[in-house]
PDB file of C-alpha atoms in Angstrom:
ATOM      1  CA  MET A  87      16.983   2.566 -17.721  1.00  0.00           C
ATOM      2  CA  THR A  88      16.791   5.994 -16.118  1.00  0.00           C
ATOM      3  CA  LEU A  89      13.654   6.619 -14.123  1.00  0.00           C
ATOM      4  CA  THR A  90      11.691   9.747 -14.868  1.00  0.00           C
ATOM      5  CA  LYS A  91      11.167  11.700 -11.670  1.00  0.00           C
ATOM      6  CA  PHE A  92       9.635  15.096 -11.126  1.00  0.00           C
ATOM      7  CA  ALA A  93      10.110  17.813  -8.550  1.00  0.00           C
ATOM      8  CA  ALA A  94       7.025  18.700  -6.530  1.00  0.00           C
ATOM      9  CA  HIS A  95       6.634  22.105  -8.144  1.00  0.00           C
ATOM     10  CA  GLU A  96       6.342  20.640 -11.680  1.00  0.00           C
ATOM     11  CA  LYS A  97       2.595  20.211 -11.276  1.00  0.00           C
ATOM     12  CA  GLU A  98       1.520  20.293 -14.905  1.00  0.00           C
ATOM     13  CA  ALA A  99       4.255  17.885 -15.960  1.00  0.00           C
ATOM     14  CA  ILE A 100       3.347  15.545 -13.095  1.00  0.00           C
ATOM     15  CA  LYS A 101      -0.309  15.498 -14.140  1.00  0.00           C
ATOM     16  CA  ASN A 102       0.477  15.021 -17.827  1.00  0.00           C
ATOM     17  CA  TYR A 103       2.849  12.139 -17.104  1.00  0.00           C
ATOM     18  CA  TYR A 104       0.301  10.485 -14.775  1.00  0.00           C
ATOM     19  CA  ASP A 105      -2.470  10.788 -17.347  1.00  0.00           C
ATOM     20  CA  THR A 106      -0.259   9.388 -20.109  1.00  0.00           C
ATOM     21  CA  TYR A 107       1.481   6.522 -18.317  1.00  0.00           C
ATOM     22  CA  GLY A 108      -0.825   5.779 -15.395  1.00  0.00           C
ATOM     23  CA  TYR A 109       1.803   6.539 -12.762  1.00  0.00           C
ATOM     24  CA  VAL A 110       4.282   9.230 -11.780  1.00  0.00           C
ATOM     25  CA  VAL A 111       7.245   9.499  -9.384  1.00  0.00           C
ATOM     26  CA  VAL A 112       7.875  12.685  -7.419  1.00  0.00           C
ATOM     27  CA  GLN A 113      11.313  12.831  -5.860  1.00  0.00           C
ATOM     28  CA  ASN A 114      12.269  14.097  -2.407  1.00  0.00           C
ATOM     29  CA  LEU A 115       8.629  14.611  -1.573  1.00  0.00           C
ATOM     30  CA  LEU A 116       8.258  12.968   1.826  1.00  0.00           C
ATOM     31  CA  ASN A 117       9.632  14.773   4.862  1.00  0.00           C
ATOM     32  CA  TYR A 118      12.925  13.204   6.044  1.00  0.00           C
ATOM     33  CA  THR A 119      12.318  13.886   9.745  1.00  0.00           C
ATOM     34  CA  LYS A 120       8.941  12.142   9.616  1.00  0.00           C
ATOM     35  CA  ILE A 121      10.530   9.081   8.031  1.00  0.00           C
ATOM     36  CA  GLN A 122      13.212   8.939  10.711  1.00  0.00           C
ATOM     37  CA  ALA A 123      10.594   9.210  13.450  1.00  0.00           C
ATOM     38  CA  LEU A 124       8.639   6.326  11.905  1.00  0.00           C
ATOM     39  CA  LEU A 125      11.720   4.114  11.570  1.00  0.00           C
ATOM     40  CA  ALA A 126      12.778   4.821  15.162  1.00  0.00           C
ATOM     41  CA  SER A 127       9.317   3.948  16.430  1.00  0.00           C
ATOM     42  CA  TYR A 128       9.256   0.810  14.284  1.00  0.00           C
ATOM     43  CA  GLU A 129      12.588  -0.433  15.663  1.00  0.00           C
ATOM     44  CA  LYS A 130      11.116  -0.250  19.159  1.00  0.00           C
ATOM     45  CA  ILE A 131       7.860  -2.077  18.562  1.00  0.00           C
ATOM     46  CA  LYS A 132       9.083  -4.854  16.292  1.00  0.00           C
ATOM     47  CA  HIS A 133      10.953  -6.472  19.168  1.00  0.00           C
ATOM     48  CA  SER A 134       8.033  -6.218  21.578  1.00  0.00           C
ATOM     49  CA  ASN A 135       6.478  -9.488  22.716  1.00  0.00           C
ATOM     50  CA  LEU A 136       3.103  -7.773  22.936  1.00  0.00           C
ATOM     51  CA  PHE A 137       3.035  -6.278  19.451  1.00  0.00           C
ATOM     52  CA  ILE A 138       0.273  -7.694  17.250  1.00  0.00           C
ATOM     53  CA  PHE A 139      -0.552  -6.538  13.737  1.00  0.00           C
ATOM     54  CA  PHE A 140      -2.841  -7.720  10.968  1.00  0.00           C
ATOM     55  CA  SER A 141      -0.741  -9.299   8.249  1.00  0.00           C
ATOM     56  CA  GLN A 142      -1.878  -8.117   4.849  1.00  0.00           C
ATOM     57  CA  ASP A 143      -0.246 -11.001   3.029  1.00  0.00           C
ATOM     58  CA  THR A 144      -1.491 -13.856   5.218  1.00  0.00           C
ATOM     59  CA  HIS A 145      -4.788 -12.282   6.326  1.00  0.00           C
ATOM     60  CA  LEU A 146      -4.203 -13.008  10.007  1.00  0.00           C
ATOM     61  CA  PRO A 147      -3.369 -10.996  13.127  1.00  0.00           C
ATOM     62  CA  ILE A 148       0.130 -12.109  14.075  1.00  0.00           C
ATOM     63  CA  ARG A 149       3.211 -11.288  16.116  1.00  0.00           C
ATOM     64  CA  PRO A 150       6.239 -10.076  14.132  1.00  0.00           C
ATOM     65  CA  LYS A 151       8.277 -12.857  12.592  1.00  0.00           C
ATOM     66  CA  LEU A 152      11.798 -11.556  12.073  1.00  0.00           C
ATOM     67  CA  THR A 153      14.172 -12.767   9.395  1.00  0.00           C
ATOM     68  CA  PRO A 154      17.787 -13.557  10.397  1.00  0.00           C
ATOM     69  CA  GLU A 155      18.625 -10.083   9.075  1.00  0.00           C
ATOM     70  CA  GLY A 156      16.093  -8.543  11.475  1.00  0.00           C
ATOM     71  CA  PHE A 157      13.296  -7.603   9.076  1.00  0.00           C
ATOM     72  CA  ILE A 158       9.617  -8.384   9.631  1.00  0.00           C
ATOM     73  CA  GLU A 159       8.614 -11.046   7.120  1.00  0.00           C
ATOM     74  CA  ASN A 160       4.990 -10.008   6.643  1.00  0.00           C
ATOM     75  CA  SER A 161       3.385  -6.782   5.481  1.00  0.00           C
ATOM     76  CA  MET A 162       1.138  -4.846   7.862  1.00  0.00           C
ATOM     77  CA  LEU A 163      -2.386  -3.881   6.920  1.00  0.00           C
ATOM     78  CA  ASN A 164      -3.490  -0.524   8.288  1.00  0.00           C
ATOM     79  CA  PRO A 165      -0.507   0.269  10.542  1.00  0.00           C
ATOM     80  CA  ALA A 166      -1.946   3.780  11.002  1.00  0.00           C
ATOM     81  CA  SER A 167      -4.848   2.130  12.844  1.00  0.00           C
ATOM     82  CA  LEU A 168      -2.765   0.338  15.472  1.00  0.00           C
ATOM     83  CA  LYS A 169      -4.161   2.517  18.222  1.00  0.00           C
ATOM     84  CA  LEU A 170      -2.755   0.358  20.999  1.00  0.00           C
ATOM     85  CA  TRP A 171       0.705   1.327  19.663  1.00  0.00           C
ATOM     86  CA  ARG A 172       0.133   5.024  19.519  1.00  0.00           C
ATOM     87  CA  GLY A 173       3.698   6.162  18.845  1.00  0.00           C
ATOM     88  CA  PHE A 174       4.107   3.866  15.865  1.00  0.00           C
ATOM     89  CA  SER A 175       0.667   4.394  14.345  1.00  0.00           C
ATOM     90  CA  GLN A 176       0.910   8.155  14.691  1.00  0.00           C
ATOM     91  CA  SER A 177       4.327   8.242  13.038  1.00  0.00           C
ATOM     92  CA  VAL A 178       2.881   6.193  10.152  1.00  0.00           C
ATOM     93  CA  GLU A 179      -0.044   8.582   9.835  1.00  0.00           C
ATOM     94  CA  ASN A 180       2.291  11.584   9.881  1.00  0.00           C
ATOM     95  CA  CYS A 181       4.115  10.207   6.848  1.00  0.00           C
ATOM     96  CA  LEU A 182       0.997   9.098   4.979  1.00  0.00           C
ATOM     97  CA  VAL A 183      -0.803  12.440   5.179  1.00  0.00           C
ATOM     98  CA  ASP A 184       2.309  14.593   4.790  1.00  0.00           C
ATOM     99  CA  GLU A 185       1.124  17.885   3.348  1.00  0.00           C
ATOM    100  CA  ASN A 186       3.503  17.749   0.358  1.00  0.00           C
ATOM    101  CA  VAL A 187       2.244  14.294  -0.611  1.00  0.00           C
ATOM    102  CA  ILE A 188      -1.404  15.281  -0.218  1.00  0.00           C
ATOM    103  CA  ASP A 189      -0.783  18.418  -2.260  1.00  0.00           C
ATOM    104  CA  VAL A 190       0.321  16.303  -5.238  1.00  0.00           C
ATOM    105  CA  LEU A 191      -2.514  13.845  -4.589  1.00  0.00           C
ATOM    106  CA  SER A 192      -5.036  16.689  -4.792  1.00  0.00           C
ATOM    107  CA  PHE A 193      -3.591  17.875  -8.045  1.00  0.00           C
ATOM    108  CA  LEU A 194      -3.869  14.384  -9.554  1.00  0.00           C
ATOM    109  CA  SER A 195      -7.363  13.540  -8.296  1.00  0.00           C
ATOM    110  CA  GLY A 196      -8.845  17.001  -8.623  1.00  0.00           C
ATOM    111  CA  GLY A 197     -10.263  16.750  -5.096  1.00  0.00           C
ATOM    112  CA  SER A 198      -9.371  19.004  -2.186  1.00  0.00           C
ATOM    113  CA  ASN A 199     -10.285  16.455   0.509  1.00  0.00           C
ATOM    114  CA  HIS A 200      -9.649  12.721   0.507  1.00  0.00           C
ATOM    115  CA  ILE A 201     -10.591   9.537   2.295  1.00  0.00           C
ATOM    116  CA  MET A 202      -7.821   7.008   2.863  1.00  0.00           C
ATOM    117  CA  MET A 203      -9.311   3.567   2.235  1.00  0.00           C
ATOM    118  CA  GLN A 204      -6.453   1.589   3.719  1.00  0.00           C
ATOM    119  CA  ASN A 205      -2.691   1.669   4.224  1.00  0.00           C
ATOM    120  CA  MET A 206       0.163  -0.818   4.400  1.00  0.00           C
ATOM    121  CA  PHE A 207       3.680  -1.009   5.753  1.00  0.00           C
ATOM    122  CA  PHE A 208       6.365  -3.224   4.242  1.00  0.00           C
ATOM    123  CA  ASP A 209       9.693  -3.988   5.869  1.00  0.00           C
ATOM    124  CA  LYS A 210      10.460  -6.568   3.166  1.00  0.00           C
ATOM    125  CA  SER A 211       8.857  -7.104  -0.191  1.00  0.00           C
ATOM    126  CA  THR A 212       6.316  -9.910   0.048  1.00  0.00           C
ATOM    127  CA  GLY A 213       6.083 -10.142  -3.734  1.00  0.00           C
ATOM    128  CA  THR A 214       2.778  -9.222  -5.326  1.00  0.00           C
ATOM    129  CA  ILE A 215       1.294 -10.564  -8.552  1.00  0.00           C
ATOM    130  CA  GLU A 216       0.409  -8.257 -11.440  1.00  0.00           C
ATOM    131  CA  HIS A 217      -2.959  -6.654 -10.762  1.00  0.00           C
ATOM    132  CA  GLN A 218      -5.191  -3.634 -11.181  1.00  0.00           C
ATOM    133  CA  ASP A 219      -6.265  -2.102  -7.876  1.00  0.00           C
ATOM    134  CA  HIS A 220      -9.751  -1.623  -9.290  1.00  0.00           C
ATOM    135  CA  TYR A 221     -10.474  -5.334  -8.753  1.00  0.00           C
ATOM    136  CA  TYR A 222      -9.813  -4.956  -5.006  1.00  0.00           C
ATOM    137  CA  LEU A 223     -10.838  -1.383  -4.243  1.00  0.00           C
ATOM    138  CA  ASP A 224     -11.680   1.824  -6.043  1.00  0.00           C
ATOM    139  CA  SER A 225     -13.844   4.900  -5.852  1.00  0.00           C
ATOM    140  CA  ASN A 226     -17.495   4.935  -6.886  1.00  0.00           C
ATOM    141  CA  PRO A 227     -17.795   6.062  -9.642  1.00  0.00           C
ATOM    142  CA  PRO A 228     -14.641   4.108 -10.489  1.00  0.00           C
ATOM    143  CA  GLY A 229     -11.286   5.315 -11.760  1.00  0.00           C
ATOM    144  CA  LYS A 230     -10.922   8.270  -9.409  1.00  0.00           C
ATOM    145  CA  MET A 231      -8.942   6.542  -6.677  1.00  0.00           C
ATOM    146  CA  VAL A 232      -5.222   7.331  -6.487  1.00  0.00           C
ATOM    147  CA  ALA A 233      -2.722   4.930  -4.919  1.00  0.00           C
ATOM    148  CA  VAL A 234       0.503   6.136  -3.330  1.00  0.00           C
ATOM    149  CA  TRP A 235       3.769   4.293  -2.602  1.00  0.00           C
ATOM    150  CA  TYR A 236       6.247   5.945  -0.195  1.00  0.00           C
ATOM    151  CA  ALA A 237       9.957   4.972  -0.179  1.00  0.00           C
ATOM    152  CA  LEU A 238      11.209   5.025   3.421  1.00  0.00           C
ATOM    153  CA  GLU A 239      14.758   4.070   2.450  1.00  0.00           C
ATOM    154  CA  ASP A 240      16.888   3.760  -0.687  1.00  0.00           C
ATOM    155  CA  ILE A 241      15.461   0.678  -2.413  1.00  0.00           C
ATOM    156  CA  HIS A 242      18.002  -1.791  -3.794  1.00  0.00           C
ATOM    157  CA  GLU A 243      17.205  -3.511  -7.092  1.00  0.00           C
ATOM    158  CA  ASP A 244      17.398  -6.913  -5.386  1.00  0.00           C
ATOM    159  CA  ALA A 245      15.042  -5.897  -2.577  1.00  0.00           C
ATOM    160  CA  GLY A 246      11.960  -6.891  -4.570  1.00  0.00           C
ATOM    161  CA  CYS A 247      11.074  -3.655  -6.283  1.00  0.00           C
ATOM    162  CA  PHE A 248       7.631  -2.305  -6.926  1.00  0.00           C
ATOM    163  CA  PHE A 249       6.856  -2.381 -10.644  1.00  0.00           C
ATOM    164  CA  VAL A 250       4.364  -0.784 -13.010  1.00  0.00           C
ATOM    165  CA  LEU A 251       3.301  -1.528 -16.594  1.00  0.00           C
ATOM    166  CA  PRO A 252       3.206   1.991 -18.095  1.00  0.00           C
ATOM    167  CA  GLY A 253       0.161   2.869 -20.157  1.00  0.00           C
ATOM    168  CA  SER A 254      -1.826  -0.181 -19.037  1.00  0.00           C
ATOM    169  CA  HIS A 255      -4.443   2.070 -17.391  1.00  0.00           C
ATOM    170  CA  GLN A 256      -5.686   2.922 -20.877  1.00  0.00           C
ATOM    171  CA  GLY A 257      -6.479  -0.710 -21.695  1.00  0.00           C
ATOM    172  CA  LYS A 258      -9.221  -3.072 -20.561  1.00  0.00           C
ATOM    173  CA  VAL A 259     -10.283  -3.065 -16.906  1.00  0.00           C
ATOM    174  CA  ILE A 260     -10.984  -6.368 -15.143  1.00  0.00           C
ATOM    175  CA  GLU A 261     -14.049  -6.278 -12.889  1.00  0.00           C
ATOM    176  CA  ARG A 262     -14.712  -8.353  -9.797  1.00  0.00           C
ATOM    177  CA  ASP A 263     -17.785 -10.546 -10.282  1.00  0.00           C
ATOM    178  CA  ASN A 264     -18.591 -10.963  -6.621  1.00  0.00           C
ATOM    179  CA  ALA A 265     -18.417  -7.757  -4.583  1.00  0.00           C
ATOM    180  CA  SER A 266     -18.431  -9.577  -1.265  1.00  0.00           C
ATOM    181  CA  ASN A 267     -15.447 -11.852  -1.790  1.00  0.00           C
ATOM    182  CA  PHE A 268     -12.611 -12.825  -4.136  1.00  0.00           C
ATOM    183  CA  SER A 269     -14.090 -16.117  -5.357  1.00  0.00           C
ATOM    184  CA  ASP A 270     -13.171 -15.296  -8.970  1.00  0.00           C
ATOM    185  CA  HIS A 271      -9.583 -14.329  -8.111  1.00  0.00           C
ATOM    186  CA  ASP A 272      -7.984 -17.142 -10.129  1.00  0.00           C
ATOM    187  CA  THR A 273      -9.911 -15.973 -13.190  1.00  0.00           C
ATOM    188  CA  PHE A 274      -8.792 -12.422 -12.486  1.00  0.00           C
ATOM    189  CA  VAL A 275      -5.126 -13.482 -12.459  1.00  0.00           C
ATOM    190  CA  LYS A 276      -5.525 -15.248 -15.811  1.00  0.00           C
ATOM    191  CA  SER A 277      -7.329 -12.243 -17.274  1.00  0.00           C
ATOM    192  CA  ILE A 278      -4.580  -9.865 -16.176  1.00  0.00           C
ATOM    193  CA  ASN A 279      -1.887 -12.071 -17.701  1.00  0.00           C
ATOM    194  CA  ALA A 280      -3.868 -12.234 -20.956  1.00  0.00           C
ATOM    195  CA  LEU A 281      -4.228  -8.459 -20.872  1.00  0.00           C
ATOM    196  CA  ILE A 282      -0.465  -8.033 -20.480  1.00  0.00           C
ATOM    197  CA  ASN A 283       0.236 -10.318 -23.430  1.00  0.00           C
ATOM    198  CA  GLU A 284      -2.363  -8.668 -25.640  1.00  0.00           C
ATOM    199  CA  GLY A 285      -1.237  -5.150 -24.789  1.00  0.00           C
ATOM    200  CA  GLY A 286       2.461  -5.906 -25.082  1.00  0.00           C
ATOM    201  CA  TYR A 287       3.104  -3.812 -21.992  1.00  0.00           C
ATOM    202  CA  LYS A 288       6.617  -3.470 -20.608  1.00  0.00           C
ATOM    203  CA  TYR A 289       7.613  -3.758 -16.957  1.00  0.00           C
ATOM    204  CA  ARG A 290       9.128  -0.727 -15.248  1.00  0.00           C
ATOM    205  CA  SER A 291      10.867  -1.461 -11.921  1.00  0.00           C
ATOM    206  CA  PHE A 292      11.317   1.185  -9.235  1.00  0.00           C
ATOM    207  CA  PRO A 293      14.495   1.117  -7.135  1.00  0.00           C
ATOM    208  CA  LEU A 294      13.403   4.447  -5.677  1.00  0.00           C
ATOM    209  CA  SER A 295      15.337   6.691  -3.335  1.00  0.00           C
ATOM    210  CA  LYS A 296      14.365   7.494   0.206  1.00  0.00           C
ATOM    211  CA  ARG A 297      11.700  10.276   0.233  1.00  0.00           C
ATOM    212  CA  ASP A 298      10.528   9.462  -3.326  1.00  0.00           C
ATOM    213  CA  VAL A 299       6.787   8.938  -3.728  1.00  0.00           C
ATOM    214  CA  LEU A 300       5.038   7.072  -6.558  1.00  0.00           C
ATOM    215  CA  PHE A 301       1.395   7.691  -7.508  1.00  0.00           C
ATOM    216  CA  TRP A 302      -0.619   5.385  -9.748  1.00  0.00           C
ATOM    217  CA  HIS A 303      -4.046   4.991 -11.317  1.00  0.00           C
ATOM    218  CA  PRO A 304      -6.471   2.227 -10.155  1.00  0.00           C
ATOM    219  CA  TYR A 305      -6.494   0.719 -13.658  1.00  0.00           C
ATOM    220  CA  THR A 306      -2.691   0.590 -13.989  1.00  0.00           C
ATOM    221  CA  ILE A 307      -1.300  -2.957 -13.874  1.00  0.00           C
ATOM    222  CA  HIS A 308       1.411  -3.194 -11.208  1.00  0.00           C
ATOM    223  CA  GLY A 309       2.891  -5.480  -8.566  1.00  0.00           C
ATOM    224  CA  ALA A 310       6.116  -6.210  -6.726  1.00  0.00           C
ATOM    225  CA  TYR A 311       8.987  -8.599  -7.328  1.00  0.00           C
ATOM    226  CA  ASN A 312      10.061 -11.091  -4.708  1.00  0.00           C
ATOM    227  CA  ASN A 313      13.104 -10.291  -2.631  1.00  0.00           C
ATOM    228  CA  CYS A 314      16.263 -11.618  -4.317  1.00  0.00           C
ATOM    229  CA  ASP A 315      18.733 -10.912  -1.517  1.00  0.00           C
ATOM    230  CA  PRO A 316      17.696 -11.262   2.145  1.00  0.00           C
ATOM    231  CA  ARG A 317      20.198  -8.582   3.160  1.00  0.00           C
ATOM    232  CA  PHE A 318      18.002  -5.919   1.589  1.00  0.00           C
ATOM    233  CA  SER A 319      14.830  -4.647   3.197  1.00  0.00           C
ATOM    234  CA  ARG A 320      12.299  -2.565   1.299  1.00  0.00           C
ATOM    235  CA  LYS A 321      10.822  -0.251   3.894  1.00  0.00           C
ATOM    236  CA  SER A 322       7.827   1.441   2.346  1.00  0.00           C
ATOM    237  CA  LEU A 323       4.270   2.563   2.891  1.00  0.00           C
ATOM    238  CA  THR A 324       1.310   2.240   0.559  1.00  0.00           C
ATOM    239  CA  ALA A 325      -2.058   3.989   0.771  1.00  0.00           C
ATOM    240  CA  HIS A 326      -5.137   4.304  -1.433  1.00  0.00           C
ATOM    241  CA  TYR A 327      -7.237   7.490  -1.496  1.00  0.00           C
ATOM    242  CA  TYR A 328     -10.462   8.605  -3.114  1.00  0.00           C
ATOM    243  CA  PRO A 329     -11.846  12.155  -3.274  1.00  0.00           C
ATOM    244  CA  ALA A 330     -14.090  12.788  -0.267  1.00  0.00           C
ATOM    245  CA  HIS A 331     -17.111  13.747  -2.381  1.00  0.00           C
ATOM    246  CA  LEU A 332     -17.206  10.210  -3.832  1.00  0.00           C
ATOM    247  CA  LYS A 333     -17.935   6.818  -2.245  1.00  0.00           C
ATOM    248  CA  PRO A 334     -15.836   3.655  -1.948  1.00  0.00           C
ATOM    249  CA  MET A 335     -16.657   1.015  -4.553  1.00  0.00           C
ATOM    250  CA  TYR A 336     -16.968  -1.918  -2.173  1.00  0.00           C
ATOM    251  CA  ALA A 337     -18.545  -1.721   1.257  1.00  0.00           C
ATOM    252  CA  THR A 338     -15.764  -3.617   2.981  1.00  0.00           C
ATOM    253  CA  ASN A 339     -12.152  -3.929   1.963  1.00  0.00           C
ATOM    254  CA  GLY A 340      -9.073  -5.226   3.688  1.00  0.00           C
TER     255      GLY A 340
ATOM    256  CA  MET B 105     -17.712   6.390   9.236  1.00  0.00           C
ATOM    257  CA  VAL B 106     -14.331   8.066   9.092  1.00  0.00           C
ATOM    258  CA  ARG B 107     -11.841   9.466  11.556  1.00  0.00           C
ATOM    259  CA  LYS B 108      -9.747  12.599  11.277  1.00  0.00           C
ATOM    260  CA  THR B 109      -5.998  12.741  10.752  1.00  0.00           C
ATOM    261  CA  VAL B 110      -3.387  15.388  11.536  1.00  0.00           C
ATOM    262  CA  ASN B 111      -3.995  16.694   8.009  1.00  0.00           C
ATOM    263  CA  PRO B 112      -7.482  18.274   7.809  1.00  0.00           C
ATOM    264  CA  ALA B 113      -7.656  17.386   4.105  1.00  0.00           C
ATOM    265  CA  VAL B 114      -7.516  13.640   4.810  1.00  0.00           C
ATOM    266  CA  SER B 115      -9.741  11.267   6.789  1.00  0.00           C
ATOM    267  CA  ILE B 116      -9.376   7.517   7.208  1.00  0.00           C
ATOM    268  CA  LEU B 117     -12.184   5.005   6.690  1.00  0.00           C
ATOM    269  CA  GLY B 118     -13.334   3.608  10.032  1.00  0.00           C
ATOM    270  CA  SER B 119     -14.405   5.530  13.120  1.00  0.00           C
ATOM    271  CA  GLU B 120     -12.269   5.777  16.281  1.00  0.00           C
ATOM    272  CA  PHE B 121     -14.525   3.221  17.968  1.00  0.00           C
ATOM    273  CA  GLU B 122     -14.378   0.801  15.056  1.00  0.00           C
ATOM    274  CA  THR B 123     -10.598   1.121  14.974  1.00  0.00           C
ATOM    275  CA  TYR B 124     -10.152   0.334  18.672  1.00  0.00           C
ATOM    276  CA  ARG B 125     -12.621  -2.536  18.413  1.00  0.00           C
ATOM    277  CA  SER B 126     -10.643  -3.908  15.478  1.00  0.00           C
ATOM    278  CA  ASN B 127      -7.430  -3.704  17.520  1.00  0.00           C
ATOM    279  CA  VAL B 128      -8.967  -5.684  20.368  1.00  0.00           C
ATOM    280  CA  THR B 129     -10.481  -8.221  17.962  1.00  0.00           C
ATOM    281  CA  HIS B 130      -7.083  -8.807  16.413  1.00  0.00           C
ATOM    282  CA  TYR B 131      -5.579  -9.401  19.827  1.00  0.00           C
ATOM    283  CA  VAL B 132      -8.234 -11.973  20.702  1.00  0.00           C
ATOM    284  CA  ARG B 133      -7.883 -13.720  17.325  1.00  0.00           C
ATOM    285  CA  ALA B 134      -4.092 -13.770  17.595  1.00  0.00           C
ATOM    286  CA  LEU B 135      -4.313 -15.278  21.067  1.00  0.00           C
ATOM    287  CA  ALA B 136      -6.832 -17.883  19.912  1.00  0.00           C
ATOM    288  CA  ASN B 137      -4.653 -18.823  16.951  1.00  0.00           C
ATOM    289  CA  TYR B 138      -1.639 -19.103  19.253  1.00  0.00           C
ATOM    290  CA  VAL B 139      -3.515 -21.405  21.648  1.00  0.00           C
ATOM    291  CA  ARG B 140      -4.756 -23.550  18.736  1.00  0.00           C
ATOM    292  CA  GLY B 141      -1.299 -23.584  17.209  1.00  0.00           C
ATOM    293  CA  LYS B 142      -2.643 -22.135  13.967  1.00  0.00           C
ATOM    294  CA  GLY B 143      -0.023 -20.408  11.849  1.00  0.00           C
ATOM    295  CA  PRO B 144      -0.371 -17.976   8.959  1.00  0.00           C
ATOM    296  CA  ASP B 145      -2.243 -19.184   5.904  1.00  0.00           C
ATOM    297  CA  TYR B 146       0.275 -18.503   3.185  1.00  0.00           C
ATOM    298  CA  ASP B 147      -2.204 -19.589   0.537  1.00  0.00           C
ATOM    299  CA  MET B 148      -3.980 -16.292   1.209  1.00  0.00           C
ATOM    300  CA  ARG B 149      -0.944 -14.488  -0.193  1.00  0.00           C
ATOM    301  CA  ARG B 150      -2.391 -15.070  -3.665  1.00  0.00           C
ATOM    302  CA  THR B 151      -5.136 -12.539  -2.972  1.00  0.00           C
ATOM    303  CA  SER B 152      -2.777  -9.901  -1.598  1.00  0.00           C
ATOM    304  CA  TYR B 153      -2.211  -6.655  -3.376  1.00  0.00           C
ATOM    305  CA  GLU B 154      -0.021  -3.607  -2.938  1.00  0.00           C
TER     306      GLU B 154
END
């Protein structure tokens, strides 16, 4: 199935598509030179014996564990905050807050200034269950956060693509019972699966091209497939933003 | 608290001080886990999101 992508200047069409389907892809949005600088910096630090990062998928600070193909197994939480690795973290930040990306973000959220709640870097897909971001993090009042996924390379279909269930943002929203922890997470997973069955939503996979950027709503059900072929990495960044005049929903996240 | 980025329209949650402190904390925790021989808790992957 052909993916619908927009050019950055198609602002009204981008907003209409986002409002209708709960996500939108803007092609060739991220600056190529910034991506190359990030990848060059990443190649240096991933072989360092001193490099430590907080693994988003295992919830521990760890050293890089490389696959036989040379990819870091785990996803990094907040790579833009790795201040002890200034070159890498700055190159991540440069991509995340690229002016073209933030321009589209502003158009979608309606805010001129934003707070980035957290960010992630993936060398490989770690596989992520279907979920609504709202359960984990959102703006307060809710529903105003915008999440952004940045393709740092051409993503192969077997790399463990990011996926979205179009239109699911208009359905029921699952709340977290306990704001301080994820003690009801198993119930959340069951509720999301029930929601998918009830809504009859379809899965849309995103083998995006390098420089493409995907934006999605905090109520949109989405996730990522597991890697099917270890030869393929899935270098990408993710970040979640809320308009600066609002507050974050939960006091602590990630 | 937030810190500024190279784009004036975007700030990141967490002050400069909090960010550096977090970096150091991670180093200490990683070292402690290494000494104790504690590996990643892959069960935590269930609560991961993207």
